[in-house]
PDB file of C-alpha atoms in Angstrom:
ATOM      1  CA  UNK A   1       0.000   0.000   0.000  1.00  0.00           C
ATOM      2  CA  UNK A   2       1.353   3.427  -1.022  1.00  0.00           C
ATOM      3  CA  UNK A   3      -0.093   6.343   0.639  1.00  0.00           C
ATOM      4  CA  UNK A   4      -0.137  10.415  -0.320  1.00  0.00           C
ATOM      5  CA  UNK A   5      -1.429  13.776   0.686  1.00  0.00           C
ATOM      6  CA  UNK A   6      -3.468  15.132  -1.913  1.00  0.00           C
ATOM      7  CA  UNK A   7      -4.899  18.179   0.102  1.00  0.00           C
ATOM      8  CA  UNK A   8      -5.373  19.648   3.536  1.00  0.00           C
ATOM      9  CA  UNK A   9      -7.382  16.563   4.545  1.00  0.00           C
ATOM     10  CA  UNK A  10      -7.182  13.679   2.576  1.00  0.00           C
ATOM     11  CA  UNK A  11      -4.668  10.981   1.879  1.00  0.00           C
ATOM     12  CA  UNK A  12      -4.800   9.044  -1.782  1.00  0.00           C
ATOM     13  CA  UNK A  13      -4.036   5.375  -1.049  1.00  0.00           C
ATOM     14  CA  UNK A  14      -3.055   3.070  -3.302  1.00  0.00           C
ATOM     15  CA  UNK A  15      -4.379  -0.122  -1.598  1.00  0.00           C
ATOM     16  CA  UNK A  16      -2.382  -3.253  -3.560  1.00  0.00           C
ATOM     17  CA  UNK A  17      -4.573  -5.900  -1.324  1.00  0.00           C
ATOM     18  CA  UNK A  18      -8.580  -4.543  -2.517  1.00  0.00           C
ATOM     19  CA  UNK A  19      -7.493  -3.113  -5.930  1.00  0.00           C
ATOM     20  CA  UNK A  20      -8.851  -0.467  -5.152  1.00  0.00           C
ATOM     21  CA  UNK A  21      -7.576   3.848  -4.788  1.00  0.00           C
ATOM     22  CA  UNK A  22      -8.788   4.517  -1.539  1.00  0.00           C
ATOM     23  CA  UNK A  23      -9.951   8.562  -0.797  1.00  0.00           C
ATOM     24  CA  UNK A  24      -9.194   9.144   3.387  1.00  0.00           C
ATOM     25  CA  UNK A  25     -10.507  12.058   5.204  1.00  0.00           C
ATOM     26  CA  UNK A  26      -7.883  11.959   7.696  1.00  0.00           C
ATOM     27  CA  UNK A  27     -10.191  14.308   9.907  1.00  0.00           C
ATOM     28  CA  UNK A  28     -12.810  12.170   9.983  1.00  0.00           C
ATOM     29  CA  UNK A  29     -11.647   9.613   9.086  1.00  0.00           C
ATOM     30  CA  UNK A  30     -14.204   8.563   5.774  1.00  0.00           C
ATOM     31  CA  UNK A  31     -13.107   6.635   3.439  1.00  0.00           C
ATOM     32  CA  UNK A  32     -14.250   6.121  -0.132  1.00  0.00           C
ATOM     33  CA  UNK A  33     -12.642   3.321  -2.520  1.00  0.00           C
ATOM     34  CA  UNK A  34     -12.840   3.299  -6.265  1.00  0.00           C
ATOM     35  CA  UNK A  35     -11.917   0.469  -8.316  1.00  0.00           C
ATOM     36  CA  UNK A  36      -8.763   0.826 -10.117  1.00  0.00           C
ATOM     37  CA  UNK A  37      -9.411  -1.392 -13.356  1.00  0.00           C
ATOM     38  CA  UNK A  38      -5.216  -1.553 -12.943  1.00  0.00           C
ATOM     39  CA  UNK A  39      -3.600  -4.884 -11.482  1.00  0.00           C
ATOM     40  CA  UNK A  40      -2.186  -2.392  -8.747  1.00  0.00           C
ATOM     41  CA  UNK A  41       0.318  -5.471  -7.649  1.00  0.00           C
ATOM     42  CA  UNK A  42       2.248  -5.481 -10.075  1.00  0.00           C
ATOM     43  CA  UNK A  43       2.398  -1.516 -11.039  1.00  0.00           C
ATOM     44  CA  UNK A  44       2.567   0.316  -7.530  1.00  0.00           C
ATOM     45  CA  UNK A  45       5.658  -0.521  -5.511  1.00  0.00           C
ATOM     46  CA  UNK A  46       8.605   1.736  -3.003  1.00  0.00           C
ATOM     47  CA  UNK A  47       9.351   3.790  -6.424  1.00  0.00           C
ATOM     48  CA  UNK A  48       6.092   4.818  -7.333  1.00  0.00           C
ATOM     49  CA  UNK A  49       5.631   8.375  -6.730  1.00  0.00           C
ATOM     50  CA  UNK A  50       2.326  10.630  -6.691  1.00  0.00           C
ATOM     51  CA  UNK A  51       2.902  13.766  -8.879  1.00  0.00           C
ATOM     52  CA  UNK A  52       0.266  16.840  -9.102  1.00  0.00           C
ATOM     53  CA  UNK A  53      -0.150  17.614 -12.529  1.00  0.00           C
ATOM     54  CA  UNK A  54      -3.141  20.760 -12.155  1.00  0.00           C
ATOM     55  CA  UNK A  55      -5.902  21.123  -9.378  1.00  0.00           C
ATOM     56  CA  UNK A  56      -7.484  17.567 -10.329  1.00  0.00           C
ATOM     57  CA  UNK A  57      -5.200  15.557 -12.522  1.00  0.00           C
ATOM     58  CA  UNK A  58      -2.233  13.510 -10.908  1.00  0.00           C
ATOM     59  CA  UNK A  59       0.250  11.139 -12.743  1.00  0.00           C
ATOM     60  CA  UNK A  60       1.748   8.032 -10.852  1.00  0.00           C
ATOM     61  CA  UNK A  61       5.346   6.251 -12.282  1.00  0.00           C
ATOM     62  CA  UNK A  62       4.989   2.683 -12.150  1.00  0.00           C
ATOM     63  CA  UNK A  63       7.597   0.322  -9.972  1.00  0.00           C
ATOM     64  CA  UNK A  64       9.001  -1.291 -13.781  1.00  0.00           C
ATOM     65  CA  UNK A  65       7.966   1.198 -16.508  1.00  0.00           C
ATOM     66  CA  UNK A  66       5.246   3.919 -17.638  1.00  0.00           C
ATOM     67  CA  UNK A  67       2.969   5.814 -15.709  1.00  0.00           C
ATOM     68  CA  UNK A  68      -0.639   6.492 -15.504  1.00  0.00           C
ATOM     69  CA  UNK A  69      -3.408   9.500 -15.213  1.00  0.00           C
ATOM     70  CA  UNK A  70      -5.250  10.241 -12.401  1.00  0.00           C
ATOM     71  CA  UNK A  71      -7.976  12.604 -11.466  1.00  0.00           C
ATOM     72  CA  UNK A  72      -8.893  13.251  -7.925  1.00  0.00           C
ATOM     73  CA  UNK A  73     -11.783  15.869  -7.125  1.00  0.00           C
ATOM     74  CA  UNK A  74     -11.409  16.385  -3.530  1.00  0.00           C
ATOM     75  CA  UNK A  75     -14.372  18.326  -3.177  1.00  0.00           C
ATOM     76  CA  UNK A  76     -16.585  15.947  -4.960  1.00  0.00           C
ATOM     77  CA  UNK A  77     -14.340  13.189  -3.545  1.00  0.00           C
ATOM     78  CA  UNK A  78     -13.791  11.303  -6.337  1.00  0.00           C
ATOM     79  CA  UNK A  79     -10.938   9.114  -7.941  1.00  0.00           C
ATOM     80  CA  UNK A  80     -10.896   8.397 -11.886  1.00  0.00           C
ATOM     81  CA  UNK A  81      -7.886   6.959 -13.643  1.00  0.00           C
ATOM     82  CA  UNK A  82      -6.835   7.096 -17.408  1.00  0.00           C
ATOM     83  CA  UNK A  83      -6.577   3.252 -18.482  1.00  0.00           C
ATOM     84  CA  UNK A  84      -3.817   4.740 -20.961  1.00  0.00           C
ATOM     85  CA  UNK A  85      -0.526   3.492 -19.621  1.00  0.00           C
ATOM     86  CA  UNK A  86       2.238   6.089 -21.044  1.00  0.00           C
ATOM     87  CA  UNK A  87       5.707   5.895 -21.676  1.00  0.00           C
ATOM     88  CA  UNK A  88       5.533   1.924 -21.766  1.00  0.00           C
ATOM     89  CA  UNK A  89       8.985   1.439 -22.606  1.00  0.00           C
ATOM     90  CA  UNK A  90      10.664   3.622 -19.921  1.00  0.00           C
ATOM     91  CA  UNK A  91      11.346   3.776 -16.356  1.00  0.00           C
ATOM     92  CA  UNK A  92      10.012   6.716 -15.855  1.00  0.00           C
ATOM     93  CA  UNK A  93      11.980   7.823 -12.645  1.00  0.00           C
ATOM     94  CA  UNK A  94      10.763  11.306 -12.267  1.00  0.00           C
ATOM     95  CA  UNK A  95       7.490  13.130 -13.646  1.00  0.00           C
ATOM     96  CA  UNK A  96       7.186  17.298 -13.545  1.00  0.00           C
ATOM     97  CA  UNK A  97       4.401  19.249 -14.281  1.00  0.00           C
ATOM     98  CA  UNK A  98       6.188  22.859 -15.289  1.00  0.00           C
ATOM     99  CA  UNK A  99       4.313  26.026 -14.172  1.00  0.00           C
ATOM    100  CA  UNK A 100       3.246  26.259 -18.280  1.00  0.00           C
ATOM    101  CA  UNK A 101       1.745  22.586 -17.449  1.00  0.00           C
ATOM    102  CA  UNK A 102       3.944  20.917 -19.919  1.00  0.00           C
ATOM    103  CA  UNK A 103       5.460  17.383 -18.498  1.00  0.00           C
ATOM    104  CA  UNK A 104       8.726  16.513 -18.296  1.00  0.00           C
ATOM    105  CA  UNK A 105       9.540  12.708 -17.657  1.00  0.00           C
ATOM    106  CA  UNK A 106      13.316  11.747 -16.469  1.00  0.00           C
ATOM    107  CA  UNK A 107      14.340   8.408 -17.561  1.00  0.00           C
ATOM    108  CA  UNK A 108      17.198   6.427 -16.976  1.00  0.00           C
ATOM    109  CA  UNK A 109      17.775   7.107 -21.558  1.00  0.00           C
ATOM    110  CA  UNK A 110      17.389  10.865 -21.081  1.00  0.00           C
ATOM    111  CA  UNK A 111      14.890  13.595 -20.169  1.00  0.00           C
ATOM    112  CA  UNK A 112      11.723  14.511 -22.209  1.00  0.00           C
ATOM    113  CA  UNK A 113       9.599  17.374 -22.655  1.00  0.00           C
ATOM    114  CA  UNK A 114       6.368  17.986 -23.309  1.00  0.00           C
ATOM    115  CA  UNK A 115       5.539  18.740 -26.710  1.00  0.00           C
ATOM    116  CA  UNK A 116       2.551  21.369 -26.234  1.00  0.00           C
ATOM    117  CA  UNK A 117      -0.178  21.174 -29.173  1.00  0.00           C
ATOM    118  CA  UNK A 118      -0.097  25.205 -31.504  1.00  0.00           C
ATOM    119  CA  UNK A 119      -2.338  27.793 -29.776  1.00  0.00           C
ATOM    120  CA  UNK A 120      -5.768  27.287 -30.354  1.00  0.00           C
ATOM    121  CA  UNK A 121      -5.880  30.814 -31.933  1.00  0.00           C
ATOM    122  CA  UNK A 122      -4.735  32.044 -34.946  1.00  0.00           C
ATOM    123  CA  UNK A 123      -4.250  35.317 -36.751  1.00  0.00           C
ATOM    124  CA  UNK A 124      -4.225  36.517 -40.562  1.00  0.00           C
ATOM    125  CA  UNK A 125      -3.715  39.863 -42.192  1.00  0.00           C
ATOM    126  CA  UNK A 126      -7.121  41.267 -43.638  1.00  0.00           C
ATOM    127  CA  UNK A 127      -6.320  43.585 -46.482  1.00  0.00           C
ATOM    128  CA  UNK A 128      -8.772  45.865 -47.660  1.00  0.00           C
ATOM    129  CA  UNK A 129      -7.920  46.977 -51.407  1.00  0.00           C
ATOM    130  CA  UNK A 130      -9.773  50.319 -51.443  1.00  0.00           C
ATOM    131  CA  UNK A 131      -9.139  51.750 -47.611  1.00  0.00           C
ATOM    132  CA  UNK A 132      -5.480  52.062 -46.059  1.00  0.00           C
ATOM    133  CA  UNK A 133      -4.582  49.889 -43.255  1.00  0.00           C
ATOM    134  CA  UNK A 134      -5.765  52.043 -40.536  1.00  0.00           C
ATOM    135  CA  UNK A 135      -8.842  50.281 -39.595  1.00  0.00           C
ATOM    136  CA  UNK A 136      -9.905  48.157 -37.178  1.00  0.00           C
ATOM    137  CA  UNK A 137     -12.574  45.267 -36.942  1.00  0.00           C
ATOM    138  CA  UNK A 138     -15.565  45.994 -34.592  1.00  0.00           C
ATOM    139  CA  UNK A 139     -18.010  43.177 -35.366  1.00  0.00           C
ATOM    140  CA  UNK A 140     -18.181  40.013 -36.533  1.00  0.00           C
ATOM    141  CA  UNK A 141     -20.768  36.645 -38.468  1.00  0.00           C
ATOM    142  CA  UNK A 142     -19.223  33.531 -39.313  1.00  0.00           C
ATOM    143  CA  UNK A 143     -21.002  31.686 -41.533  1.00  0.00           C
ATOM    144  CA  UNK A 144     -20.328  28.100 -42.659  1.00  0.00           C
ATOM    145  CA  UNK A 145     -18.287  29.331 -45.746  1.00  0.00           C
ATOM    146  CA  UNK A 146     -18.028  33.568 -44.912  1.00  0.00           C
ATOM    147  CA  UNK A 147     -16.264  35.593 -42.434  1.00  0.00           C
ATOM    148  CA  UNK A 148     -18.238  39.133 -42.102  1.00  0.00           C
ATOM    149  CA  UNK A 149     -16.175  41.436 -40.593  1.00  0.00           C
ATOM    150  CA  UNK A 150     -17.603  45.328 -39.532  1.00  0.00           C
ATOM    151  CA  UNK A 151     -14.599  47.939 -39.965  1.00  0.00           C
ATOM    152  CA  UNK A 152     -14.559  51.311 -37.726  1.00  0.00           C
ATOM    153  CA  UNK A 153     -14.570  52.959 -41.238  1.00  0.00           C
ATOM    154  CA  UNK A 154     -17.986  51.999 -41.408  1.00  0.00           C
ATOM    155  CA  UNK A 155     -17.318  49.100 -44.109  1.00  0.00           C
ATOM    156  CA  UNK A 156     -18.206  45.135 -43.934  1.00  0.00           C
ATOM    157  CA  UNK A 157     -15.951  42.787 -45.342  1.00  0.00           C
ATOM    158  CA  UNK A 158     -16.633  39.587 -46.858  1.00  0.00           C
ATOM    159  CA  UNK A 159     -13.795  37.047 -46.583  1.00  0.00           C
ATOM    160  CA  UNK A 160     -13.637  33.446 -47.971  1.00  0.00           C
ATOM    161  CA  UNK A 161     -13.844  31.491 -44.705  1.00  0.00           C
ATOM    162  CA  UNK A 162     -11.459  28.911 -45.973  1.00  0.00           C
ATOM    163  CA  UNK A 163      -8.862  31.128 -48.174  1.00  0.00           C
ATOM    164  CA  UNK A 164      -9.522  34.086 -45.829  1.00  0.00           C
ATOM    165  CA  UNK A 165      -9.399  36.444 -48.939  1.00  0.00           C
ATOM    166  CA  UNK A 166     -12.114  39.649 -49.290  1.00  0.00           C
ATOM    167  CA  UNK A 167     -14.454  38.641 -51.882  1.00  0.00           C
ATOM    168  CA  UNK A 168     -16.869  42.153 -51.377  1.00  0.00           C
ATOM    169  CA  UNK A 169     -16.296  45.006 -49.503  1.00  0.00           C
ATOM    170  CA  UNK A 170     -20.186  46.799 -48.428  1.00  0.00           C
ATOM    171  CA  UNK A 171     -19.961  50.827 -47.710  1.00  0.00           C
ATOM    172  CA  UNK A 172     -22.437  51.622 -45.735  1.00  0.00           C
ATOM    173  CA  UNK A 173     -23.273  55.093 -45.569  1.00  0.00           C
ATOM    174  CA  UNK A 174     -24.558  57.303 -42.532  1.00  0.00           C
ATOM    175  CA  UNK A 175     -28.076  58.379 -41.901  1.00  0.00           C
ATOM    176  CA  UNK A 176     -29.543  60.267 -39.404  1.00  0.00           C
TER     177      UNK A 176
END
């Protein structure tokens, strides 16, 4: 059985005789057990360390090689694991979570990183043939297969979604 603080409270244990990850309130002493679907035997032993990851994921290295995903919600008190094994062919003797959340995993055949998927957001230059640069975009619609985008010069542009070039520019004039 391998045992960890988790929080203020409660102790993760990694019970090898039930199977099972065992949640401990260590003030009152509850305790909640969740199967582990893992044969905990033969992948928790002396070397197997408990690393925080963010506020409810946790990775554990196994005693031979790889390492798993937890996630613990301490308020909800619940225990989840990832039946993913990583890193199958390592000893994974250390795991670190950086403060970017990338993981770094030290092995006994070198260290490695991370490899953090492109931003989610993207840019691209909108050119507008018959206004200078100066503008900015105040509103947008995205249709399925057009980008409409509302200029400060008191303009819409039409872009192909895809190609992301203007196809119509719309003056709209002022009335009041």
């Amino acid at each position: 059985i391998r045992s960890f603080f988790i929080s203020q409270f409660h102790l993760l244990s990694m019970n090898t005789l039930t199977n099972n990850f065992d949640l401990i309130n260590i003030k009152t002493g509850e305790i909640k057990s969740f199967a582990s679907g893992l044969p905990l035997i033969e992948e928790v032993g002396w070397q197997t360390n408990l690393i925080k990851i963010n506020d409810s994921m946790w990775a554990f290295n196994c005693k031979s090689k790889g390492f798993y995903l937890l996630f613990i919600d301490t308020l909800q008190k619940t225990v989840r694991f990832s039946p993913q094994k990583y890193f199958n062919d390592y000893v994974c003797n250390s795991i670190l979570s950086d403060r970017n959340g990338r993981l770094w995993i030290g092995t006994p055949k070198g260290l490695f990183m991370e490899k953090k998927n492109p931003g989610i957001i993207s840019s691209f230059a909108v050119y507008n043939t018959h206004q200078s640069s100066d503008f900015a975009i105040t509103g947008l619609y995205i249709s399925s297969d057009k980008i409409f985008a509302g200029t400060d010069k008191e303009e819409i542009l039409v872009l192909y979604k895809q190609t992301k070039k203007t196809i119509s520019r719309i003056h709209l004039e002022r009335v009041y």
